[in-house]
Amino acid sequence: MTIPASVKIVEVGPRDGLQNEAQSVPTEIKIGLIEKLVDAGLPVVESGAFVSPKWVPQMAASGEVFEGIKKRAHVAYPMLVPNLKGLDAALEAGVREIAGFAAATETFSQKNTNCSIKESLERFRQVSEKARAENLKIRGYISCVLGCPYEGEVSIDIIADIAAQLLDQGCYEISLGDTIGVGTPAKAQALIERVSKTVPIPQLAAHFHDTYGQGLANLHAVLECGISVIDSSVAGLGGCPYAKGASGNVATEDVLYMLDGMDIETGVDMQKLLEAGQYINDFLGRESASRAALALGNL
Ligand code: HMG
Ligand code: MG
């Protein structure tokens, strides 16, 4: 398989990045960040989550965030939805694309959504049925695809089976989450080879957290398998509140630096992306977790 000539970067910072922040981030700062990411040319910006505010307080104002964004044609603003209650709130806010999620292990499913894998897939079925009837686009996530913080090794066959079910339920794309960033390149390639037997490669995305510094190596490995959709988080923000020790997604600036260097087209402007990262880091009062942003910022 040859490396794709172009890659779609799905920016997940405003959701995955900010969901785990200790300090509260005001709605106008979130909107400002999303606008800057869109200005940088990102075609998809996951902008929030309609989850229980008791579980994830940082996402509580996602309806206001979504309503406050100046929507641009050709940009998708997916919102995470765990159940029908979340879908109804998303519809009320005028959302046109949602992302559902399931986990590859029972313990993570319980910790993250308070239900078994089977129950979460049943919730997903109900959500996707209604979402399809409302003509929404649906993206699907599977967590813990390269390891679980509670159960360790994960069966690739279970992941392939869940992926097939998400595809059946109308997902246009399935994003494979290395939630705790434990994967290594050969494992990432084995995962893609197996899952692509049930879901075609163009419908798979890589969502790798960078906890062990393996994010870019794993992404390069799956590009070699033909993966052309990469999730990443500006400034490397984030982590999952139900995966202890999980750090942010691989940083968008680092991904872009690698892809630019490989002459892979993304449509994203590095200078404007750096400005988006600087904006949120200035607010959070912290240095970027992106090595490329630090190096380019110091040129
Ligand atoms: P539960 O406690 O079992 O739900 O949580 P419940 O139905 O019993 O409801 C409990 C309360 O929450 C009720 O309120 C509901 O109304 C309310 P009360 O009556 O007590 O006042 N509630 C809601 N409120 C707003 N929006 C909703 C909603 N649903 C119920 N949608 C539930 C079950 C799924 C809701 C909960 O476990 C939850 O919200 N989990 C989400 C956790 C989460 O957001 N995790 C992070 C995102 S996943 C991730 O980061 C991984 C990913 O990045 C990929 C990767 O890296 O692997 C995607
Ligand atoms: Mg994630």
Coordinates of C-alpha atoms and ligand atoms in Angstrom, one line a residue, residues 15-16 179 207 209 249, ligand 2:
R15 CA -13.4 18.3 22.8
D16 CA -10.8 15.7 23.6
T179 CA -6.8 6.1 24.4
H207 CA -6.8 8.6 16.9
H209 CA -2.8 9.7 22.2
N249 CA -3.7 13.3 21.5
Ligands
MG2 MG -9.3 10.5 22.7

